[in-house]
Short mmCIF file of C-alpha atoms in Angstrom, two decimals:
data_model
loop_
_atom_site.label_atom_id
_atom_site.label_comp_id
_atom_site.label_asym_id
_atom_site.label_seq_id
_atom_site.Cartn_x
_atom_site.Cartn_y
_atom_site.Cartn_z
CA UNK A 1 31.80 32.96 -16.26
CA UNK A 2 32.65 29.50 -14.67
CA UNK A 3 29.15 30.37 -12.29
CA UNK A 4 27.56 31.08 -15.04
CA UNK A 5 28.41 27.37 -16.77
CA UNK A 6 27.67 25.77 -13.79
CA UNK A 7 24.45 27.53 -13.50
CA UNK A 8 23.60 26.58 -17.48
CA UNK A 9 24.56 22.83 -16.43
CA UNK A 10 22.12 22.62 -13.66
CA UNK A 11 18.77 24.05 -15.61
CA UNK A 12 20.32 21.76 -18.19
CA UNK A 13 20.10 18.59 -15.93
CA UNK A 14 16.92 20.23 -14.20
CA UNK A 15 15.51 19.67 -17.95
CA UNK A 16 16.50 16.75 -18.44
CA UNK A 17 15.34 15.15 -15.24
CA UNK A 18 11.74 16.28 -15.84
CA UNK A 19 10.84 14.40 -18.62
CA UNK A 20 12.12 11.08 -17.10
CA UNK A 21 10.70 11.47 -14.08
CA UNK A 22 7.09 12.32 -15.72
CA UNK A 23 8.02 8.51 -17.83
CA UNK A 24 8.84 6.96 -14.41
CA UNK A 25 5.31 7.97 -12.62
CA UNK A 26 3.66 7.45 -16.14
CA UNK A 27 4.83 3.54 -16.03
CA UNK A 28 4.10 3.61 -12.15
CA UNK A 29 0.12 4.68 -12.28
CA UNK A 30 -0.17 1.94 -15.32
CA UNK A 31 1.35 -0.61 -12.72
CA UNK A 32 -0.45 0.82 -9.69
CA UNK A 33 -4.00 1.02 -11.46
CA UNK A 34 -3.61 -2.86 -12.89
CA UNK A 35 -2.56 -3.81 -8.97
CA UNK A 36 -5.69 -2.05 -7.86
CA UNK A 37 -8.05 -3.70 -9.83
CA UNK A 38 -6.36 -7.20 -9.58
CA UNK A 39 -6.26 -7.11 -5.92
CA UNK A 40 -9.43 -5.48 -5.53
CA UNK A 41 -11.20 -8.57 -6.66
CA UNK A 42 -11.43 -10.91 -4.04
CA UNK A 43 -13.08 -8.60 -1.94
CA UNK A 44 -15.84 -7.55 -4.57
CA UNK A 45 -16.02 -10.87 -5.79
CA UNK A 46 -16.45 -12.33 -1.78
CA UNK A 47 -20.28 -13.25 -1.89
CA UNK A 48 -20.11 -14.81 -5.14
CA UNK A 49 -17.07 -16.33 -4.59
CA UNK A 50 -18.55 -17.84 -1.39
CA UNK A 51 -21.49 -19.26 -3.10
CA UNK A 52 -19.49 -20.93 -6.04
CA UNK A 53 -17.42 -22.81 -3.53
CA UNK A 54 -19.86 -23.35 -0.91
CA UNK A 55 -17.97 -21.21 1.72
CA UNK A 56 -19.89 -19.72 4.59
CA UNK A 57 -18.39 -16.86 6.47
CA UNK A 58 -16.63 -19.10 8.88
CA UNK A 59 -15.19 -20.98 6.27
CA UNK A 60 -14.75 -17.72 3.79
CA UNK A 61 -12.49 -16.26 6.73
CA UNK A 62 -9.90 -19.05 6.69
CA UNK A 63 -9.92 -19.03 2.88
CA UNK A 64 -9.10 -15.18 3.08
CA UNK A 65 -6.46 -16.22 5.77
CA UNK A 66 -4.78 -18.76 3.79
CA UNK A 67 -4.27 -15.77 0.83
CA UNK A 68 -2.04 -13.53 3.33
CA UNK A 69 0.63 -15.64 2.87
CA UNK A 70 1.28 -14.14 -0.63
CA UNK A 71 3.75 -11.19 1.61
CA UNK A 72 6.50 -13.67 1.97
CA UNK A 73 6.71 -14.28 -2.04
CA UNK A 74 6.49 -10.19 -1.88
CA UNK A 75 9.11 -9.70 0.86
CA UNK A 76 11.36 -12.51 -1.28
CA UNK A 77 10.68 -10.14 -4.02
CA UNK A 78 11.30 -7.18 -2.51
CA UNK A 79 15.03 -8.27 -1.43
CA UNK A 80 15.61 -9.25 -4.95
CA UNK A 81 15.11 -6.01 -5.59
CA UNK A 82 17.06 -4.29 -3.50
CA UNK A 83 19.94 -6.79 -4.59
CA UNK A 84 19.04 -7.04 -8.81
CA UNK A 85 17.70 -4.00 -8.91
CA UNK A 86 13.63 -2.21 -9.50
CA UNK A 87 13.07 -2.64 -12.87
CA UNK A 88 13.61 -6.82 -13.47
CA UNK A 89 11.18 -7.07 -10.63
CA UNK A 90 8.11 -5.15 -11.58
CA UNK A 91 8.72 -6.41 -15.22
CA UNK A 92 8.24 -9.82 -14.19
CA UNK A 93 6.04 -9.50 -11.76
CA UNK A 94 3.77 -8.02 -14.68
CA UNK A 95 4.86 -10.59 -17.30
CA UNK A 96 3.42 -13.64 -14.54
CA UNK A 97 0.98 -11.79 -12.67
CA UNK A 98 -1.76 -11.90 -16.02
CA UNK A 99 -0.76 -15.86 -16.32
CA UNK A 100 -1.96 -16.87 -12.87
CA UNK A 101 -5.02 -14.30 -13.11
CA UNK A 102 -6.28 -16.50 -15.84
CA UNK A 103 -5.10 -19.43 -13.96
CA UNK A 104 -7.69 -18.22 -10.77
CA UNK A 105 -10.42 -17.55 -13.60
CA UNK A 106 -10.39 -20.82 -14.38
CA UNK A 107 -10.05 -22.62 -10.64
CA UNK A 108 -12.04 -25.34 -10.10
CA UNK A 109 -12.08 -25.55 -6.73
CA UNK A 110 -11.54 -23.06 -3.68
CA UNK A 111 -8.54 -24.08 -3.16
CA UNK A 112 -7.20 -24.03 -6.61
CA UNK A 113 -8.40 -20.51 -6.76
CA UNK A 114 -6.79 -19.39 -3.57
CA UNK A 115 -3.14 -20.55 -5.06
CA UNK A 116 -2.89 -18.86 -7.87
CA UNK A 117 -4.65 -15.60 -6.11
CA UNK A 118 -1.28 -15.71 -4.09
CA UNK A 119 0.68 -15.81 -6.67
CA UNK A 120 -1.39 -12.70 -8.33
CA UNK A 121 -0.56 -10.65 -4.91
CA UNK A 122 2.59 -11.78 -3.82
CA UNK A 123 4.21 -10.75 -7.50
CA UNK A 124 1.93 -7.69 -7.61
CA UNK A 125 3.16 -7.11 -3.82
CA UNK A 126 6.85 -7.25 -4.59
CA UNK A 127 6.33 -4.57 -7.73
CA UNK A 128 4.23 -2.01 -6.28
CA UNK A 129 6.79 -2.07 -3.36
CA UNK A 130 9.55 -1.88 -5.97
CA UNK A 131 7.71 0.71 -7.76
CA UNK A 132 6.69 3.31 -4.90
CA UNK A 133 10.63 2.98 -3.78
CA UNK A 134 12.05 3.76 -7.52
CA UNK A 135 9.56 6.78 -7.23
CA UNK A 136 10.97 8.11 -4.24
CA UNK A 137 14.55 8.00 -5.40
CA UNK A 138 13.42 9.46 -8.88
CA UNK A 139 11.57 12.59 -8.27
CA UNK A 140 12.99 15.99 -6.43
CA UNK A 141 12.32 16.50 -2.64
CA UNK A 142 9.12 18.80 -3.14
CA UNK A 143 7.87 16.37 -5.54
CA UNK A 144 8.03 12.91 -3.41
CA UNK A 145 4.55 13.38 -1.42
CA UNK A 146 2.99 14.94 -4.80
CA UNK A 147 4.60 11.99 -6.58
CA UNK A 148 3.25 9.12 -3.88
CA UNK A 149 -0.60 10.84 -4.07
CA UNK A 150 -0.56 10.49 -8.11
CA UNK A 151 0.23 6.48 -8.07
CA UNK A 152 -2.08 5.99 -4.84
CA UNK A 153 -4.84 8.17 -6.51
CA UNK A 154 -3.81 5.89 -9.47
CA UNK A 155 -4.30 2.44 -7.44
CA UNK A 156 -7.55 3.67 -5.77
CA UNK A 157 -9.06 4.06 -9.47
CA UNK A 158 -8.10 0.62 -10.63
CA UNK A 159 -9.95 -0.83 -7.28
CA UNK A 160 -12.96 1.45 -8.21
CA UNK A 161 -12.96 -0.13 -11.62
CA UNK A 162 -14.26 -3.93 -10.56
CA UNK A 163 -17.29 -2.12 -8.46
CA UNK A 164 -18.23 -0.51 -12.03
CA UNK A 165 -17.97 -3.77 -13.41
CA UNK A 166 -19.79 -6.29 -11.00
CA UNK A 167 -23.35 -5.01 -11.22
CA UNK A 168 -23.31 -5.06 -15.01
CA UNK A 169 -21.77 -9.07 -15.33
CA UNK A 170 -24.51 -9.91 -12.65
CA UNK A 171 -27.05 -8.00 -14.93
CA UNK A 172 -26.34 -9.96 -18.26
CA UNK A 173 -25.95 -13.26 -16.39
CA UNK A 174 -22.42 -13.38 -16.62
CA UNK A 175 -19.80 -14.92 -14.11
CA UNK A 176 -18.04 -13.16 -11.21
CA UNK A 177 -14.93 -15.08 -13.14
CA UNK A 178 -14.97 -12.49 -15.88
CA UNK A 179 -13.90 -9.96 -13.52
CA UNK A 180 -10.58 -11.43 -14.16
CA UNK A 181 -10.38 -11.01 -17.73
CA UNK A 182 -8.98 -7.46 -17.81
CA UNK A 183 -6.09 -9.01 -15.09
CA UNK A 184 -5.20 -11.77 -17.62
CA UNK A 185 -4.82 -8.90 -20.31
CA UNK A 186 -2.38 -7.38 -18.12
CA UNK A 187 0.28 -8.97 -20.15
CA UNK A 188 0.10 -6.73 -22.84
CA UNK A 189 1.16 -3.67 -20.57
CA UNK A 190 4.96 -5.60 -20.00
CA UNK A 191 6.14 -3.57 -23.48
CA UNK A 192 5.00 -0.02 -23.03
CA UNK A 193 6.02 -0.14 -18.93
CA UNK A 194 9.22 -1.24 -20.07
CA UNK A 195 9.82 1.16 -22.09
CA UNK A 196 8.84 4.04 -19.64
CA UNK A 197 10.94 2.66 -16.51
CA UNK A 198 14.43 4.08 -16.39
CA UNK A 199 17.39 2.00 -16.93
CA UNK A 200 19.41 3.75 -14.32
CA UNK A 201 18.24 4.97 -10.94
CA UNK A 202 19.57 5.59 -7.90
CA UNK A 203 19.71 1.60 -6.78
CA UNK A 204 22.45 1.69 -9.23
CA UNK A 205 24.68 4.03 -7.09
CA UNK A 206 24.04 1.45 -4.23
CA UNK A 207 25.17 -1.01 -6.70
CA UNK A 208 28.49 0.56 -7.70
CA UNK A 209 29.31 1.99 -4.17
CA UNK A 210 28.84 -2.07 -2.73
CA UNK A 211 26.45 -1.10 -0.69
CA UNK A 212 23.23 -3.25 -1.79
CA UNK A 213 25.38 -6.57 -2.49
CA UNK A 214 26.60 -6.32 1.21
CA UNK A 215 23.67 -5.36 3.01
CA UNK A 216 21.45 -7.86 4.71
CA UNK A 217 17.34 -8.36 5.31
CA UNK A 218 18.30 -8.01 8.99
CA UNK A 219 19.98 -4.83 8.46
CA UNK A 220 16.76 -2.56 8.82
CA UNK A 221 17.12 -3.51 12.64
CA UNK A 222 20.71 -2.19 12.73
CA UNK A 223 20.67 0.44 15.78
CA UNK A 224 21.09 3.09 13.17
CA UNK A 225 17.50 2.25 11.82
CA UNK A 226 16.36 -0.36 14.87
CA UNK A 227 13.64 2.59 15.98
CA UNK A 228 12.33 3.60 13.08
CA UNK A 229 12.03 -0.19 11.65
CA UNK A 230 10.26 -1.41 15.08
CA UNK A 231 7.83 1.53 14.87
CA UNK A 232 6.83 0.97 10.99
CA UNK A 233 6.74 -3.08 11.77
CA UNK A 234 4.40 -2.63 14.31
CA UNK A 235 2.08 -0.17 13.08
CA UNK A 236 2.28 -2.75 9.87
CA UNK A 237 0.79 -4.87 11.95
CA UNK A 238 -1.89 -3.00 13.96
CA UNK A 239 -3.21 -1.33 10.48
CA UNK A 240 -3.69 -4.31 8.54
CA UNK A 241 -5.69 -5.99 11.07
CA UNK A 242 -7.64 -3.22 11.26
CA UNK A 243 -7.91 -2.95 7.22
CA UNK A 244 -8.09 -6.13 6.70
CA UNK A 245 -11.27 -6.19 8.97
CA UNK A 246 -12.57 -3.10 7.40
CA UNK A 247 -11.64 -3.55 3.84
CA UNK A 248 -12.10 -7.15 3.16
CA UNK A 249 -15.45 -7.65 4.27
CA UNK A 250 -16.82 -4.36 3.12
CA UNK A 251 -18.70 -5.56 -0.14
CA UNK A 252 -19.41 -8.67 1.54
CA UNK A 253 -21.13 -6.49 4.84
CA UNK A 254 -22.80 -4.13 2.38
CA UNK A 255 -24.75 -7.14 0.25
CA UNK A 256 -24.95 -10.15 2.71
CA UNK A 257 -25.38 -8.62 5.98
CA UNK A 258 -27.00 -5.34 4.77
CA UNK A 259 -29.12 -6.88 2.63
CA UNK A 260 -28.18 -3.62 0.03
CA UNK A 261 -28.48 -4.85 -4.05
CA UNK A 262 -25.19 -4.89 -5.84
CA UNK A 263 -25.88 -2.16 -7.72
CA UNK A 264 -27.13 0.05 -4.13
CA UNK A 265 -23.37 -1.57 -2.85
CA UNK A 266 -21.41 -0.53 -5.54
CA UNK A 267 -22.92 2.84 -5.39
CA UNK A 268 -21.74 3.04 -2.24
CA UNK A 269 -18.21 2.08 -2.39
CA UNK A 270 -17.82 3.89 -5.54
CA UNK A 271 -19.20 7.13 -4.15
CA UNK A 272 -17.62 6.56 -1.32
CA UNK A 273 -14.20 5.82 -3.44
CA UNK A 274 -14.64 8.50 -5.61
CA UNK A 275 -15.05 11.44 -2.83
CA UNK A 276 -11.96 10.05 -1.44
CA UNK A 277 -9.51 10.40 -3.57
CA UNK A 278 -9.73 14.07 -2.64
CA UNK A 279 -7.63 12.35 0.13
CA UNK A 280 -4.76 11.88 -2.49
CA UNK A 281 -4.04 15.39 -2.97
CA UNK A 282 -4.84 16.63 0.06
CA UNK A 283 -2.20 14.26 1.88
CA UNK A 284 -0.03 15.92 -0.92
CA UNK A 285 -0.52 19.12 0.35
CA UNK A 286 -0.48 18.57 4.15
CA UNK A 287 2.68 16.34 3.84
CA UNK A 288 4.91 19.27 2.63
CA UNK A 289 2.74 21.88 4.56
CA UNK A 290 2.96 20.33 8.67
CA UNK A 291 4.68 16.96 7.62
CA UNK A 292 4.35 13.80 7.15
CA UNK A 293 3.93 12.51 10.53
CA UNK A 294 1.43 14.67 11.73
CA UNK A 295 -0.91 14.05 8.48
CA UNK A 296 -0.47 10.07 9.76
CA UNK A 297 -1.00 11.01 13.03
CA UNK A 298 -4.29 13.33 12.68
CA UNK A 299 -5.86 11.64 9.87
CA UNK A 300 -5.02 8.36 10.90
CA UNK A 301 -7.26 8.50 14.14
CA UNK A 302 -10.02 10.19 12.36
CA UNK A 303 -10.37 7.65 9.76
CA UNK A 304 -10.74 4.27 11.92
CA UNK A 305 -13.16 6.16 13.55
CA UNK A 306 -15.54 6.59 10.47
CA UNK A 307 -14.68 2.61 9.86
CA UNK A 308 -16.05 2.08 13.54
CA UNK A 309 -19.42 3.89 12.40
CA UNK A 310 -19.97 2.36 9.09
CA UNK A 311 -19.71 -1.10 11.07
CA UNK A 312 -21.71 0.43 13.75
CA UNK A 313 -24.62 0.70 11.20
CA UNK A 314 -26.90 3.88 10.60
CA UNK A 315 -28.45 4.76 14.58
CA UNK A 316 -32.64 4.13 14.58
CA UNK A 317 -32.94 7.83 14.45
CA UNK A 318 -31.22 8.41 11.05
CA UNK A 319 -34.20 8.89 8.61
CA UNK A 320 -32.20 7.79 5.36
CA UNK A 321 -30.15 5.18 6.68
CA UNK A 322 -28.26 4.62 2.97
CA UNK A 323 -27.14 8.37 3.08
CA UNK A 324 -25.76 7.46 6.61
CA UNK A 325 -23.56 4.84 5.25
CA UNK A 326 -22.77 7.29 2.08
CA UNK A 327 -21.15 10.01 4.25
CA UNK A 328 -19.64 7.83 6.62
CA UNK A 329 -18.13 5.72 4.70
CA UNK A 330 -16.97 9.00 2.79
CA UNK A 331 -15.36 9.86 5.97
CA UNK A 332 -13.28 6.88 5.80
CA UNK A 333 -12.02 7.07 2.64
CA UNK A 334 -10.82 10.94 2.69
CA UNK A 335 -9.59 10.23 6.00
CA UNK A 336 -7.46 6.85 5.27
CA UNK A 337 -6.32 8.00 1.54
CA UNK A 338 -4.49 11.57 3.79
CA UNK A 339 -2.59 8.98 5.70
CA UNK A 340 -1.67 7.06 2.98
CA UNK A 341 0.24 9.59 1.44
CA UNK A 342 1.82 10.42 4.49
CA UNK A 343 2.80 6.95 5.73
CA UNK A 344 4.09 6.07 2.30
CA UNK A 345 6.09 9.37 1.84
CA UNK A 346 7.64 8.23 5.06
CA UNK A 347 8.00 5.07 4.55
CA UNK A 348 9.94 5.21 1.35
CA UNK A 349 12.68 7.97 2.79
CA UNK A 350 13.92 6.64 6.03
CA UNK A 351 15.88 3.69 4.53
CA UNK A 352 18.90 3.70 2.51
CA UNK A 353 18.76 2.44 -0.94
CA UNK A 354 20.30 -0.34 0.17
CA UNK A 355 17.42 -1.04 2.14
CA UNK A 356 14.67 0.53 1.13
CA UNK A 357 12.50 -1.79 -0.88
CA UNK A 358 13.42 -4.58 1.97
CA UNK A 359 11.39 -2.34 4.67
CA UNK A 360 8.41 -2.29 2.31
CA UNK A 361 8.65 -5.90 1.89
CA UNK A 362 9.62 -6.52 5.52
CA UNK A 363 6.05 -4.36 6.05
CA UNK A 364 4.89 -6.45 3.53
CA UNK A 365 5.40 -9.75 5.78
CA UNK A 366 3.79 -7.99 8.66
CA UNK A 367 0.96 -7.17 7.06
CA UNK A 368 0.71 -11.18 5.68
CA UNK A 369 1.19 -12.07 9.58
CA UNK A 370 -1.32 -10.26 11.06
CA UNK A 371 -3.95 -10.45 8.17
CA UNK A 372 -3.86 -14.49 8.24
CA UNK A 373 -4.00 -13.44 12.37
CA UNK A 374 -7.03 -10.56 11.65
CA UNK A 375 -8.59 -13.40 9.29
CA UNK A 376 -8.85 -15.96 12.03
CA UNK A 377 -9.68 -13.66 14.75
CA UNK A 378 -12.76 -12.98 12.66
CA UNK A 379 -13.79 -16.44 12.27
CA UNK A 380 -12.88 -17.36 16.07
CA UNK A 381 -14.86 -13.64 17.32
CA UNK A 382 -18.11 -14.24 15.09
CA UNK A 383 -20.12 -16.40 17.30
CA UNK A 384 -19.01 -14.52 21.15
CA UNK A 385 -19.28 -11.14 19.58
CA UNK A 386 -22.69 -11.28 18.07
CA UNK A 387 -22.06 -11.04 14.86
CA UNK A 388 -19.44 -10.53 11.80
CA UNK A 389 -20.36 -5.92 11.78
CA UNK A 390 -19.61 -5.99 15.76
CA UNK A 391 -15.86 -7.66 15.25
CA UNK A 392 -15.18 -6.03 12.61
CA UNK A 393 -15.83 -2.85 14.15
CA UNK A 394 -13.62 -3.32 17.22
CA UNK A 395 -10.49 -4.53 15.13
CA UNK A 396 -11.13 -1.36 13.33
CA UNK A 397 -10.41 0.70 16.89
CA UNK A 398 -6.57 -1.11 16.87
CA UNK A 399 -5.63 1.45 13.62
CA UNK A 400 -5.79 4.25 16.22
CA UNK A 401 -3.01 3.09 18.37
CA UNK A 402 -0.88 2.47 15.32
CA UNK A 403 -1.50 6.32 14.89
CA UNK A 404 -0.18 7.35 17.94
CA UNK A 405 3.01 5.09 18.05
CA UNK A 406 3.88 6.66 14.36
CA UNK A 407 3.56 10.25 15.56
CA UNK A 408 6.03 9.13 18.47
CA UNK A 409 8.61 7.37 17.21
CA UNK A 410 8.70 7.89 13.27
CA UNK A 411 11.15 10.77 12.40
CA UNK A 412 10.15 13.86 10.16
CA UNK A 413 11.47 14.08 7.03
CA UNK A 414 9.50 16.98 5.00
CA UNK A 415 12.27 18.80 3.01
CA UNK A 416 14.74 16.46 3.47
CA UNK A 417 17.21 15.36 0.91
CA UNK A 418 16.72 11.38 0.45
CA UNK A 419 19.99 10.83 1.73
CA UNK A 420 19.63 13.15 4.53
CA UNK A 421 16.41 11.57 5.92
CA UNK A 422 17.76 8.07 4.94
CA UNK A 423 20.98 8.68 6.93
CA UNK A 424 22.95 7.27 3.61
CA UNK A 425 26.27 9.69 5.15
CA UNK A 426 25.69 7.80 8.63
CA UNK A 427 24.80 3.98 6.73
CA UNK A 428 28.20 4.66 4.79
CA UNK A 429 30.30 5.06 7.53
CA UNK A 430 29.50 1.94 9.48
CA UNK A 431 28.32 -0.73 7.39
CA UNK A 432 31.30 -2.74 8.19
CA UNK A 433 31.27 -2.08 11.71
CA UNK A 434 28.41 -4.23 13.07
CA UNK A 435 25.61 -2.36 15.29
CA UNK A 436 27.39 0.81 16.00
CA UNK A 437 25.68 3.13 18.38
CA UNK A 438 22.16 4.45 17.77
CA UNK A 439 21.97 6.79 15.27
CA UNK A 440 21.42 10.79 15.72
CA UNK A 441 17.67 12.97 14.36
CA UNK A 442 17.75 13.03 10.71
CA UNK A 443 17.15 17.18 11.21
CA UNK A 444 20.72 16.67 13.15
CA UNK A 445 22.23 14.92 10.45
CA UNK A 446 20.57 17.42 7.50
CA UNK A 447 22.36 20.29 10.16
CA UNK A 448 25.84 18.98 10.72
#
């Protein structure tokens, strides 16, 4: 009888968690598709940007440069939330983000624009880093990967969105500015994503246990975590100057260098877009199926290499030289949105709540680092290389390494209880003893 209540109780919670954890990713893909299209717009909006500020690619480069330093407002934000909690930071980070979208709408002047753009991505930064963290400590172990491909596919649509949009503003005469109206009516999603976050989550047991008010930013380099941290930090690092090459410049390589219309380029990126987001679920799938690390590790090499040939250009032997770009860029996209799932799966479940949102933000930081580093490399590498295509196309080959080092040195953590892969048992124990030994395999720790 007593198994039999305990039994009732569980389906009973098992019910009960469903429905908030459908609310939770509900509020998450509203977030994550807004953050897509907002930060999606500087890179659509490049050539026109660079022709209402007078900006040549030089020039456009150092502008782009100066806009990475948004990560440390989005690593300050991402402490706050591992200290104040998820929820106050994506609420205000989507209460201000609108304001200084309408503020960049509105920039006179390059530089003007630039400011308030990072303000737009350092708050949006610091939420979506809150937000993919209060996902992983909200859904059930076989749901995590499933969970992180719903609000990625979700953030891939919202980028598509502005590639939609460009061709048809250019058509009717209109600004590139308007594609900044829909971020300035962001405000009025604050009420219904409040309403869908939870109140509670597991932060809160950090909260009551001590653990978040006495951990530090440094901690994620605490020997316990010192491996995994360097690892993530430095394929950070090696990926975004690889994407940032890749990714930045990809509208602005398709119209300006290419010589392709807008509506040829969008048609392009938004095929290309489109056909990968079959990446979503399929990093879904091969994340619970082999693991997380080997769907980085695989798909991660494959995909810089389809970056390398769109860059490369369609070979004098292709006889439609649009379809080239089509299917490799295609290849890309399937190919980077598999190991984005993966690496964010991972990502999110090796720290302890304590910690967790401060690694994304930590990643965050990296990322500003080296894309302010990838930015002025570009400039710098324009003139000896030949050409903006042939840099771009060797920073693209540095995402490979990153693939390796992660399928070294990250740990698995497919079927792992949160606190098993985050080591919360082992964090718990010697918090107050400063840098203990190194810690032991998460599969050790699930065993013992």
């Amino acid at each position: 009888m007593a198994k039999q209540k305990v039994k009732t109780k569980a389906v009973n919670d098992a019910s009960a968690q469903r429905p908030r954890s459908s609310t939770t990713v509900g509020a998450i893909v509203i977030l994550l598709l807004y953050q897509g299209y907002t930060l999606s717009i500087v890179g659509i909006a490049s050539p026109w940007i660079a022709k209402s500020f007078a900006l040549d690619e030089g020039k456009l480069a150092r502008l782009f440069a100066w806009m990475a330093i948004s990560a440390f407002g989005s690593l300050l934000l991402a402490r706050v939330a591992d200290r104040v909690g998820r929820r106050p930071v994506i609420l205000g980070a989507l209460l201000l983000a609108p304001l200084f979208s309408f503020g960049a709408a509105l920039a006179p002047t390059a530089g003007a624009f630039a400011a308030c753009e990072i303000m737009v991505s350092a708050l949006l930064g610091g939420s979506v880093s809150s937000a993919i963290v209060l996902l992983a400590e909200e859904l059930p172990v076989k749901q995590r990967a499933r969970g992180q491909a719903v609000v990625a596919l979700a953030s891939a649509i919202g980028g598509v969105l502005g590639y939609l949009i460009i061709p048809a503003l250019l058509a009717w005469n209109y600004s590139w500015r308007w594609l900044l109206a829909p971020s300035a009516a962001g405000i009025l999603l604050v009420v219904p994503v409040a309403m869908m976050l939870p109140a509670q989550s597991k932060w809160s047991s950090a909260v009551s246990s001590g653990s978040a008010k006495r951990s530090h930013f440094y901690d994620i380099f605490h020997p316990i975590y010192r491996r995994r941290s360097i690892a993530l930090l430095t394929c950070a690092a090696l990926d975004t100057i690889a994407g940032t090459a890749v990714n930045g410049w990809l509208y602005y390589q398709a119209v300006s260098i290419l010589g392709l219309s807008p509506v040829a380029a969008s048609t392009l990126v938004v095929t290309g877009m489109g056909v990968g987001m079959i990446g979503f679920p399929l990093g879904a799938w091969t994340s619970e199926r082999f693991g997380r690390v080997p769907t980085v590790f695989y798909m991660g090499g494959a995909a810089w290499l389809g970056a390398f040939a769109f860059y490369y250009g369609p070979p004098t032997f292709v006889s439609w030289p649009f379809m080239w770009l089509v299917v490799v860029y295609c290849w890309f996209k399937i190919a980077s949105d598999v190991m984005t799932v993966g690496a964010n799966s991972a990502a999110t479940e090796l720290f302890p709540a304590a910690l967790r949102t401060t690694m994304i933000g930590a990643q965050g930081i990296t990322a500003a680092a080296f894309s302010m580093l990838a930015q002025v490399l570009i400039a710098a590498l324009i003139g000896p290389f030949g050409g903006l295509a042939s840099v771009i196309r060797y920073l693209a080959l540095l995402g490979i390494p990153s693939a390796i080092i992660f399928g070294l040195f990250i740990d698995e953590t497919r079927g792992l209880t949160l606190e098993q892969s985050a080591l919360e048992d082992q964090w718990n124990e010697v918090r107050h003893n400063p840098w203990p030994a190194e810690a032991e395999n998460p599969r050790q720790a699930a065993d013992r």
